Tab-separated table of C-alpha atoms and ligand atoms in Angstrom:
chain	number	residue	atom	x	y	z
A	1	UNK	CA	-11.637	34.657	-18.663
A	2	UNK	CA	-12.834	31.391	-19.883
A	3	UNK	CA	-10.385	28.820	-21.168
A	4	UNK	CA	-12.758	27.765	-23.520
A	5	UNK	CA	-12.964	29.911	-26.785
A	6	UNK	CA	-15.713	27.779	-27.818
A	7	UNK	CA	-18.016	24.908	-27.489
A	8	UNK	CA	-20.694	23.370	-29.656
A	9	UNK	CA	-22.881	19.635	-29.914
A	10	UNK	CA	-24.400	19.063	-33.359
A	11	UNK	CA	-26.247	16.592	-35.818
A	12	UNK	CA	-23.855	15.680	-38.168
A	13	UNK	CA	-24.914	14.412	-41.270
A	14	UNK	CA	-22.206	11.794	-43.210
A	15	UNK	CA	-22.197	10.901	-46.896
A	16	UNK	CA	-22.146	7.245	-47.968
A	17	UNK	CA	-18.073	7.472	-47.544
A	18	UNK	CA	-18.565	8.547	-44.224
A	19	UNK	CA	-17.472	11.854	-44.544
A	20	UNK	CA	-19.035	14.566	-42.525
A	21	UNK	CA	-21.209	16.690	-45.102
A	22	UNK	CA	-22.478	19.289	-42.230
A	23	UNK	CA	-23.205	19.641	-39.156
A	24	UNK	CA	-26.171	21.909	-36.926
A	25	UNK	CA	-25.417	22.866	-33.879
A	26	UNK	CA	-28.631	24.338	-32.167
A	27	UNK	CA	-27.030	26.080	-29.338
A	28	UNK	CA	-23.456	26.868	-30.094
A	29	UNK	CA	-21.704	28.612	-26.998
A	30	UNK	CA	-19.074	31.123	-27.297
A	31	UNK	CA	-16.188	31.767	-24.255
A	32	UNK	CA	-19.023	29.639	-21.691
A	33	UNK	CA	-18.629	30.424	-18.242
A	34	UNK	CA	-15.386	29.175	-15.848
A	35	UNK	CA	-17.406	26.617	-14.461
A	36	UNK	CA	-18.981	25.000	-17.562
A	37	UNK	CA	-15.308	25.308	-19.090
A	38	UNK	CA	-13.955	22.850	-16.701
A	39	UNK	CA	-16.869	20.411	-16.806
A	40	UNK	CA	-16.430	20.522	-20.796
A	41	UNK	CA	-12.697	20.033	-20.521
A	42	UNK	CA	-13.142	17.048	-18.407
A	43	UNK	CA	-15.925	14.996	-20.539
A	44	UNK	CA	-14.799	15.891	-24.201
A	45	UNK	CA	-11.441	15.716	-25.825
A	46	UNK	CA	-10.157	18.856	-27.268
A	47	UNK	CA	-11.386	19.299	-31.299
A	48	UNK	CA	-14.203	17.283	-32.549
A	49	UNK	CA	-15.067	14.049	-31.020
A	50	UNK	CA	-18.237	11.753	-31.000
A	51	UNK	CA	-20.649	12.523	-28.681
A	52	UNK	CA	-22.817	9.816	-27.027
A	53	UNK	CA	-26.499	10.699	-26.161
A	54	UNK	CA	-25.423	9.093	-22.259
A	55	UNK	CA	-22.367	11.586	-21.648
A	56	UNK	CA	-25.156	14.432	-23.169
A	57	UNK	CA	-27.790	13.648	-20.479
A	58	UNK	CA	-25.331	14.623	-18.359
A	59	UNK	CA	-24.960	18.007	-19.224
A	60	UNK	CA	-29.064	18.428	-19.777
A	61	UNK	CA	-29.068	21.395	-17.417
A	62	UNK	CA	-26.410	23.254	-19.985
A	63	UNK	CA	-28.167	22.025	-23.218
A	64	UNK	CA	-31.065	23.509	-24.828
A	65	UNK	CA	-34.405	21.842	-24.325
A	66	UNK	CA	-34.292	21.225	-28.599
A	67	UNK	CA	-31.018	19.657	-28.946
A	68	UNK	CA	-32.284	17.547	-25.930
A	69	UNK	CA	-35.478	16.422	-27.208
A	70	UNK	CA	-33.851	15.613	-30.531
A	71	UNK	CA	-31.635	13.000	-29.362
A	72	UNK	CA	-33.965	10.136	-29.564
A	73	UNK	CA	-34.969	10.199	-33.252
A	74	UNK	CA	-30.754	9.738	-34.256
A	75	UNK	CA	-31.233	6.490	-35.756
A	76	UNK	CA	-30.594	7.656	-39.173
A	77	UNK	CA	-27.130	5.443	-39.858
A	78	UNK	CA	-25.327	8.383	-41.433
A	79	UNK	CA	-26.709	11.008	-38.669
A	80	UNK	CA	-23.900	11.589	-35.613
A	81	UNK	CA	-23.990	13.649	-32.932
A	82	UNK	CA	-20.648	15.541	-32.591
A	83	UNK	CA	-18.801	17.694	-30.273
A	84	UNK	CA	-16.297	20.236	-30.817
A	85	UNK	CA	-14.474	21.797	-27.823
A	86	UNK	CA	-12.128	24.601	-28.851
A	87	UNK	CA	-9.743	26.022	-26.205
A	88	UNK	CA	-8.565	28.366	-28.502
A	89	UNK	CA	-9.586	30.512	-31.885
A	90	UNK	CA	-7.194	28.562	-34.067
A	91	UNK	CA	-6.983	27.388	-37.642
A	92	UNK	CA	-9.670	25.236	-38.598
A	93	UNK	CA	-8.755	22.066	-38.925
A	94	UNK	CA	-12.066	20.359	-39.804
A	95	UNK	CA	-15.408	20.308	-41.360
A	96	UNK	CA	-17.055	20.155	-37.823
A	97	UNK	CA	-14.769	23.216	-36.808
A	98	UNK	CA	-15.831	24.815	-40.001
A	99	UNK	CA	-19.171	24.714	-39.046
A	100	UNK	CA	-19.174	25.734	-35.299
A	101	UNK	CA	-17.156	29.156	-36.383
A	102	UNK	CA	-20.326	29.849	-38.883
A	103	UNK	CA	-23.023	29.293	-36.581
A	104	UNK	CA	-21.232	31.545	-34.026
A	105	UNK	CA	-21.555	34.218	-36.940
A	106	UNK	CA	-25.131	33.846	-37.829
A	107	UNK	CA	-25.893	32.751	-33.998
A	108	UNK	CA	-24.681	37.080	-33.810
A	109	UNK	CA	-22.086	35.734	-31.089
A	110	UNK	CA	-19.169	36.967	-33.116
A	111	UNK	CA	-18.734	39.849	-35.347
A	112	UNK	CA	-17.176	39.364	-38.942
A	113	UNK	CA	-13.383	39.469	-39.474
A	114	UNK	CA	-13.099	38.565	-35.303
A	115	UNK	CA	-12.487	35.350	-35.962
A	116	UNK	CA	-9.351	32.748	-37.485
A	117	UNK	CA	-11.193	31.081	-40.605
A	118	UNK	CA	-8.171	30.309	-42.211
A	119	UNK	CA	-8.626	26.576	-43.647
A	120	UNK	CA	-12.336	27.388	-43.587
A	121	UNK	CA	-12.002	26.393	-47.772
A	122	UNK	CA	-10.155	22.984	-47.367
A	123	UNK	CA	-12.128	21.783	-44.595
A	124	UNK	CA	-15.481	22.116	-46.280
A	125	UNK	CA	-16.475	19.668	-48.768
A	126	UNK	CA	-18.193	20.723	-51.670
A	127	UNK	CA	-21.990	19.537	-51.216
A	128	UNK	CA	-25.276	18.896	-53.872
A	129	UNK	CA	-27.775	21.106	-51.104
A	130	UNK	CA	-30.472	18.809	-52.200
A	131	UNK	CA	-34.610	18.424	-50.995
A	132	UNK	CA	-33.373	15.354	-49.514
A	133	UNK	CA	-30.304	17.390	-47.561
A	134	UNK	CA	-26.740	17.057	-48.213
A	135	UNK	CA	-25.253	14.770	-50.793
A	136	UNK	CA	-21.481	14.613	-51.679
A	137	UNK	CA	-21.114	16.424	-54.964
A	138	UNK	CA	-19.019	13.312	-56.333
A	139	UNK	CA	-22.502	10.934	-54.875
A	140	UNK	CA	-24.788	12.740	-56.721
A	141	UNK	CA	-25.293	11.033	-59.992
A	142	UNK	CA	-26.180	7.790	-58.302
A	143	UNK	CA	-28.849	9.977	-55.903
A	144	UNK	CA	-30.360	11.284	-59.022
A	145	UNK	CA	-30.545	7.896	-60.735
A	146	UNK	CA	-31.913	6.611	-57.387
A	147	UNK	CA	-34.379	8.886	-56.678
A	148	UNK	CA	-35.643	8.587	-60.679
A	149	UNK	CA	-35.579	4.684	-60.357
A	150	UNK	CA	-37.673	4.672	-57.283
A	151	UNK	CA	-40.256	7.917	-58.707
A	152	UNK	CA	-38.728	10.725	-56.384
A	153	UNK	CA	-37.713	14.333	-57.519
A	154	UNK	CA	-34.814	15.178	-56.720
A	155	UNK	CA	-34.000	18.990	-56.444
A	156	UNK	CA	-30.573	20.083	-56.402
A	157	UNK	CA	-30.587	23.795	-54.518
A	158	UNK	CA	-26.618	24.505	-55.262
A	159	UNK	CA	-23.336	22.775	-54.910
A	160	UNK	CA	-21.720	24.537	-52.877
A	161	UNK	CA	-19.172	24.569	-50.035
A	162	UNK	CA	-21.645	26.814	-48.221
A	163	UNK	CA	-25.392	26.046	-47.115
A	164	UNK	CA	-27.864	28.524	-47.021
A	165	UNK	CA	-27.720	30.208	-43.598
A	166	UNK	CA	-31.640	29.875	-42.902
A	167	UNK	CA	-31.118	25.894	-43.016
A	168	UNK	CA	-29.447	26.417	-39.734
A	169	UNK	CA	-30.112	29.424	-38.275
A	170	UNK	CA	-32.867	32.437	-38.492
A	171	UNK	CA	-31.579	35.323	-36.249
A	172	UNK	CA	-34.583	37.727	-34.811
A	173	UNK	CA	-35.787	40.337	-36.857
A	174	UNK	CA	-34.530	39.946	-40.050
A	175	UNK	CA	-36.389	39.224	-43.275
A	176	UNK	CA	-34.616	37.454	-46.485
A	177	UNK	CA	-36.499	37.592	-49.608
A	178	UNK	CA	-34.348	34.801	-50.820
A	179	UNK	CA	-32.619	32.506	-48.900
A	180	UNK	CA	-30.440	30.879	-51.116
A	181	UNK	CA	-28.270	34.546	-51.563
A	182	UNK	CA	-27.395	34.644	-47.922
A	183	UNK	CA	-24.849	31.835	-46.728
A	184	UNK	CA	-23.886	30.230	-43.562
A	185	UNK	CA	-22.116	32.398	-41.746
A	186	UNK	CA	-23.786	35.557	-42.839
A	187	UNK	CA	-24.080	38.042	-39.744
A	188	UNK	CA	-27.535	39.578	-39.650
A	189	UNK	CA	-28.013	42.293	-37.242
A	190	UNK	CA	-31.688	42.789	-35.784
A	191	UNK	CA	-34.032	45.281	-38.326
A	192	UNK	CA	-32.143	44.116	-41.508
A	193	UNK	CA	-34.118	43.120	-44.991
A	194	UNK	CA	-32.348	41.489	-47.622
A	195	UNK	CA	-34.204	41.454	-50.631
A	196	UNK	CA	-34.022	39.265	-53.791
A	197	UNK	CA	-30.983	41.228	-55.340
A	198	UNK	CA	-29.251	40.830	-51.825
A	199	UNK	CA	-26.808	38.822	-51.091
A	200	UNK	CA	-24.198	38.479	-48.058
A	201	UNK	CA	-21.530	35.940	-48.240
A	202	UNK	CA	-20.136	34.244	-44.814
A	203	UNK	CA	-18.021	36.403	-42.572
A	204	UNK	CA	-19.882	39.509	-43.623
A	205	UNK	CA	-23.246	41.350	-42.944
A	206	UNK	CA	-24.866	43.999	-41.023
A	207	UNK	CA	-25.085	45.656	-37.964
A	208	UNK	CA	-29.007	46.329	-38.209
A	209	UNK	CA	-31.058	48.014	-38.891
A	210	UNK	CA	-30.090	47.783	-42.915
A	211	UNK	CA	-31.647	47.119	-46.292
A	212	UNK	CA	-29.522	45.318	-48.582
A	213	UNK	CA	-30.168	45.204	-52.167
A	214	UNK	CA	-26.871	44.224	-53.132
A	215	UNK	CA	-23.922	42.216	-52.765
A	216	UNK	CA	-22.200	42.128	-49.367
A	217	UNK	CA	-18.662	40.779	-49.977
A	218	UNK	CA	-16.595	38.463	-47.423
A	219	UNK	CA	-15.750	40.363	-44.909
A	220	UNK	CA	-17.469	43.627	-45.691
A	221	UNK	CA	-19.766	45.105	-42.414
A	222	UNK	CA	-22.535	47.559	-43.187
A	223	UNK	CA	-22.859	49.911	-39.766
A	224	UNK	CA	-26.284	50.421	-38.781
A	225	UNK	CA	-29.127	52.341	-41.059
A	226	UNK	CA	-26.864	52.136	-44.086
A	227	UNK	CA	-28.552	50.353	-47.436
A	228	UNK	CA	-26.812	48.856	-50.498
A	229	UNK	CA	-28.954	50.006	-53.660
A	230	UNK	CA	-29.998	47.062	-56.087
A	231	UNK	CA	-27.882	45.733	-57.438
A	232	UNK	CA	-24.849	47.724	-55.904
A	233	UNK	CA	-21.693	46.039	-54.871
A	234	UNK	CA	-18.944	45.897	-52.342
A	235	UNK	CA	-15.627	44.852	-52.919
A	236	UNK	CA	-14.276	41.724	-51.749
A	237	UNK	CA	-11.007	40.733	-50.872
A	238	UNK	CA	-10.515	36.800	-51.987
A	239	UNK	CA	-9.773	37.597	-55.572
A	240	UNK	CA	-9.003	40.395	-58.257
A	241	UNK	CA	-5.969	41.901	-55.756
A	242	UNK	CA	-8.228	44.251	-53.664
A	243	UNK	CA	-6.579	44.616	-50.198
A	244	UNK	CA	-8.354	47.027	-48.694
A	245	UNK	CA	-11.477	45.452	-46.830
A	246	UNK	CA	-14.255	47.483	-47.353
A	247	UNK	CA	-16.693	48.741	-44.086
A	248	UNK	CA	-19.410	51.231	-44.192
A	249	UNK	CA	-20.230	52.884	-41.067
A	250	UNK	CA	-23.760	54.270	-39.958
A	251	UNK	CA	-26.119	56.152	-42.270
A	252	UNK	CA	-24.556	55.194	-45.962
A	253	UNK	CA	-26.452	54.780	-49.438
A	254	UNK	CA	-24.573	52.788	-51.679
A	255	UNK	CA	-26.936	53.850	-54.869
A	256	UNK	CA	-28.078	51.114	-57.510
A	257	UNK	CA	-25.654	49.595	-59.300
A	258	UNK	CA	-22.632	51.826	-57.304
A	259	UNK	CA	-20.050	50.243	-55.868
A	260	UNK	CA	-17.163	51.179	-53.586
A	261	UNK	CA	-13.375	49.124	-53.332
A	262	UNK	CA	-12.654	51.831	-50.433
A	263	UNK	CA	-14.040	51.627	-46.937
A	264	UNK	CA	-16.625	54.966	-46.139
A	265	UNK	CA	-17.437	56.481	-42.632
A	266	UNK	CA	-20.806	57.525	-41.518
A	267	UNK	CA	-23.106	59.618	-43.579
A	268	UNK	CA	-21.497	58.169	-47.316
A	269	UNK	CA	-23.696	58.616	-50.477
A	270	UNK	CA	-22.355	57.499	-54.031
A	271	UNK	CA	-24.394	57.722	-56.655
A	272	UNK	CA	-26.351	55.281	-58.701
A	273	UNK	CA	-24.800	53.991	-60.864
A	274	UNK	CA	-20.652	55.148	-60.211
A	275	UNK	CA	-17.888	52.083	-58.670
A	276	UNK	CA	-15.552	54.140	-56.924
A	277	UNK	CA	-12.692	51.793	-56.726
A	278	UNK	CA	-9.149	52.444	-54.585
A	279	UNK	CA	-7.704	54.258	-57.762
A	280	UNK	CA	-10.081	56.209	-59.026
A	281	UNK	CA	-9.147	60.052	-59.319
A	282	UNK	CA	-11.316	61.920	-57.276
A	283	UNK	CA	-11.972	65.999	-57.574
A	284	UNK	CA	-12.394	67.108	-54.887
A	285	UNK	CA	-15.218	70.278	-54.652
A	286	UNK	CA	-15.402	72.512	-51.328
A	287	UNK	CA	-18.483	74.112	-50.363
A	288	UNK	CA	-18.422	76.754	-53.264
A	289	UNK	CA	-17.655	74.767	-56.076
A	290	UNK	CA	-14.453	74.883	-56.309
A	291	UNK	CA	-12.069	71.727	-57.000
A	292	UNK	CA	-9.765	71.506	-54.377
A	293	UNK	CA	-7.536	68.806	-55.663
A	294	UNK	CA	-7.507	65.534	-57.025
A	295	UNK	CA	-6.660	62.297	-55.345
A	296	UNK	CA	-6.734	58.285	-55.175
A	297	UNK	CA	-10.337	57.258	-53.666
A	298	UNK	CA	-8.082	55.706	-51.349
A	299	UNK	CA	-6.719	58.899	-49.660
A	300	UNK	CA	-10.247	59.395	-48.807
A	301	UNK	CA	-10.818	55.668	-47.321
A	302	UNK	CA	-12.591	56.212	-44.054
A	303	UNK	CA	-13.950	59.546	-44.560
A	304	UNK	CA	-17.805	60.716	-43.336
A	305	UNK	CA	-20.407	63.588	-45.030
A	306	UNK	CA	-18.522	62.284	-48.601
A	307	UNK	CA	-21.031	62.509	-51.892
A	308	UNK	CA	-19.339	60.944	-54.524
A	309	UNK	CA	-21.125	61.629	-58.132
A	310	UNK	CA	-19.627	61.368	-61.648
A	311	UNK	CA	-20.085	64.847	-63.051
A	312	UNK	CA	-22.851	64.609	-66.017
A	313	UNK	CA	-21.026	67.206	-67.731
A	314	UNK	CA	-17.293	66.266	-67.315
A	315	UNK	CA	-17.294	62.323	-66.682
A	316	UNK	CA	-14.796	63.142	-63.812
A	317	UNK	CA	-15.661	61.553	-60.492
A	318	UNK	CA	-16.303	64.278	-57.736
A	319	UNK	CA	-16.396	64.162	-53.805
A	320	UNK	CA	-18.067	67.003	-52.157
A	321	UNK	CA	-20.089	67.344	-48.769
A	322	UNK	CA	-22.982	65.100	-48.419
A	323	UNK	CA	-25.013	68.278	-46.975
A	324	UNK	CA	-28.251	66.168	-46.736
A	325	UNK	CA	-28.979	64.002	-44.517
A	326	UNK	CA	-29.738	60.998	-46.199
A	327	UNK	CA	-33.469	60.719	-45.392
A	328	UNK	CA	-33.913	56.728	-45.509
A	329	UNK	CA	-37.360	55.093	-46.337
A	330	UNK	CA	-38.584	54.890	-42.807
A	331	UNK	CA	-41.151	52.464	-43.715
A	332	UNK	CA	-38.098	50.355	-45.232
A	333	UNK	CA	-36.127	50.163	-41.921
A	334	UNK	CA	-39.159	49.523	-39.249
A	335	UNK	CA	-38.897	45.757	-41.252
A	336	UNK	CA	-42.113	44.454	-41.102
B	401	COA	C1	-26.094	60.970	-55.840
B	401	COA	C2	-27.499	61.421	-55.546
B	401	COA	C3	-27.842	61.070	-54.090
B	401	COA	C4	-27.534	62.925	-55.757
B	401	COA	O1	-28.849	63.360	-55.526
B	401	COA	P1	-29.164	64.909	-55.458
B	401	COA	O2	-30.584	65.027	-55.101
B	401	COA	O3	-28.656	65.575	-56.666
B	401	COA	O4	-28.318	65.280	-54.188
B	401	COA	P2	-27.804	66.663	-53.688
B	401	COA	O5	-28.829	67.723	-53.987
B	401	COA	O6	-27.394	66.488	-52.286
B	401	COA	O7	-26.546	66.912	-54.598
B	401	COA	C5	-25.503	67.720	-54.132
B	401	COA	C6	-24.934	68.493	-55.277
B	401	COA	O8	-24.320	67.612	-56.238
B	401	COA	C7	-24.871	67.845	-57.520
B	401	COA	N1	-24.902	66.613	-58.269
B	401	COA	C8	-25.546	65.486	-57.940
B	401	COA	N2	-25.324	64.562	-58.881
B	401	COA	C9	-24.536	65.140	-59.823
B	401	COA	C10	-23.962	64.707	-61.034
B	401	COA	N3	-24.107	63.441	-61.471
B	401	COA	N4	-23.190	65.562	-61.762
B	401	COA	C11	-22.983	66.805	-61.330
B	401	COA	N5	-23.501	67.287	-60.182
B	401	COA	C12	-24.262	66.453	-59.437
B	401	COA	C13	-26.242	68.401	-57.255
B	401	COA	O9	-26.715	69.143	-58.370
B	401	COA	C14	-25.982	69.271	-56.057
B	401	COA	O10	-25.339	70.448	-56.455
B	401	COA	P3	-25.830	71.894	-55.921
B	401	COA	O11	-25.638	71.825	-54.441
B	401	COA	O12	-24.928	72.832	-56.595
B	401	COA	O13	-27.256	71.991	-56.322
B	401	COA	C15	-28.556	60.710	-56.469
B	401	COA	O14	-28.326	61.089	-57.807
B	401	COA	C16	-28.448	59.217	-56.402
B	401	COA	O15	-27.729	58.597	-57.185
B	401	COA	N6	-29.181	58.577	-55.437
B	401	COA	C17	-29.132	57.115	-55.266
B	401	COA	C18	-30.538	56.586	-55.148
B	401	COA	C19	-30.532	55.086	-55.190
B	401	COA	O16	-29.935	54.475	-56.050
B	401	COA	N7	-31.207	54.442	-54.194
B	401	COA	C20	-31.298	53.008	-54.098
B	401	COA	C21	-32.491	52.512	-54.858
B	401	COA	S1	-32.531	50.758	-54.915
């Protein structure tokens, strides 16, 4: 077991005040091997630290060939090449921190909710994502009237606390539609499509392969061959006093517009159109038609083979067998 939970050198870009705005690490490393542990533990202090390009030549033979080509052009004044060294899955404590824990999420080398994020908020900085990169949101009057004076456009993307995860990294086989509706930190498995009404926050994402139409919520995971509907929408946990976090497991259809506060097993269809949320009464309706009972949608939290429609005749939310199989646009999932 190494006694490294994780390690990472990036560019680190500062704003005029000198604080750190972001950082890219090309080649973050997750648990690395016993022996590259203890070399790390001897040249780098614990947390983040400034990294010179002399103590990284050292470690070529661990560093990818880009990260090691891309030393010579840091000239820029507020470019610096940092280290962070984590011994153990902590708190975050800073921005650099911050940014390690989302690349190990896009980079696929750690699941969503497996990780401590807690601080993640306070140790970003809220950032203009401009054409020109990063700019502190409190700097960015003067980089407009700057970039006017001297005849530049300046485009301001979003100000945000979160970059767009493509900035950084572009995990195998996926395709994004738009890339400003999937953050840093996003988890992508291979064979998923996100299309323009798609949208996965940090900490969250998909298993593969998926096609997501709709909103993926903080911490929500979509199990493989499962699609959000456009426009549909998975409950989140940071506001609004849902507890529950939401999963689905393999094989769902979350139909346009349909939501679900409730985590669903394999095999889950809800209709287009119907939010089943962790109160909603549900009837439920055996094989023959019959109603069983009725419960909370959250007794049922879990479940596989559930259809959930809201009766056209009676309003009443229903649950009964999902019989059919879904049959999923194959053409959809082969994601080319
Ligand atoms: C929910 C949905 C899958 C049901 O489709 P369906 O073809 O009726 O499915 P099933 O035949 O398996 O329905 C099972 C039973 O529920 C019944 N049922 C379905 N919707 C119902 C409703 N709103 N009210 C009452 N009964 C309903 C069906 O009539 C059927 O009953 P039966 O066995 O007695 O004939 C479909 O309406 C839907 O919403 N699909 C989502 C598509 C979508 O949004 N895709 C994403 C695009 S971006």
């Amino acid at each position: 077991m190494s006694n490294v939970y994780a390690w990472g050198t990036g560019i680190a870009r500062r704003a005029a005040s000198g604080a750190i705005l972001d950082v890219f690490f090309p080649c973050p490393v997750l648990r690395p091997a016993p022996e590259l542990a203890a070399e790390l533990l001897q040249r780098f202090p614990r947390g983040t630290s400034e990294t010179t390009a002399t103590a990284l030549q050292e470690l070529l033979a661990h560093l990818p060939e880009t990260l090691a080509t891309s030393l010579a052009p840091l000239t820029d004044s507020r470019t610096t090449l940092l280290t962070v060294l984590l011994t153990e899955d902590g708190p975050i404590t800073d921005t650099a921190e911050a940014y390690l824990k989302l690349h190990l999420l896009s980079h696929r080398l750690t699941p969503p909710n497996s990780q401590n994020l807690d601080g993640i908020f306070a140790a970003l900085p809220t950032v203009a994502w401009t054409s020109e990169g990063p700019v502190l949101a409190e700097e960015l009057s003067g980089c407009l009237l700057r970039a006017r004076l001297e005849g530049r456009h300046l485009d301001v993307h979003s100000v945000d606390k979160f970059p767009r995860m493509v900035n950084y990294v572009v995990p195998p086989g996926v395709r994004i539609a738009d890339a400003s509706r999937v953050r840093l930190g996003a988890y992508l498995g291979d064979g998923t499509t996100v299309m323009h009404e798609g949208q996965v926050n940090f900490n969250s994402g998909t298993l593969g392969p998926n096609m997501v139409e709709g909103r993926i919520s903080q911490g929500v995971i979509l199990g493989a061959d499962t699609d959000l509907g456009g426009g549909a929408s998975t409950m989140g946990t940071l506001s609004g006093g849902g507890t529950i976090k939401v999963s689905l497991g393999r094989n769902c259809l979350i139909g346009a517009n349909a939501g679900t506060g409730i985590p669903l097993g394999d095999r889950c269809t809800i209709e287009a159109g119907l939010y089943i949320t962790a109160s909603t009464p549900v009837t439920l309706i055996d094989e023959t038609g019959e109603v069983v009972r009725v419960v909370k949608a959250r007794e049922l939290a879990g479940g596989s083979d559930m259809l959930f429609v809201r009766n056209g005749r009676t309003g009443q939310v229903e649950c009964r067998t999902n019989r059919r199989a879904i049959a999923l646009n194959e053409a959809l999932h082969a994601n080319n």
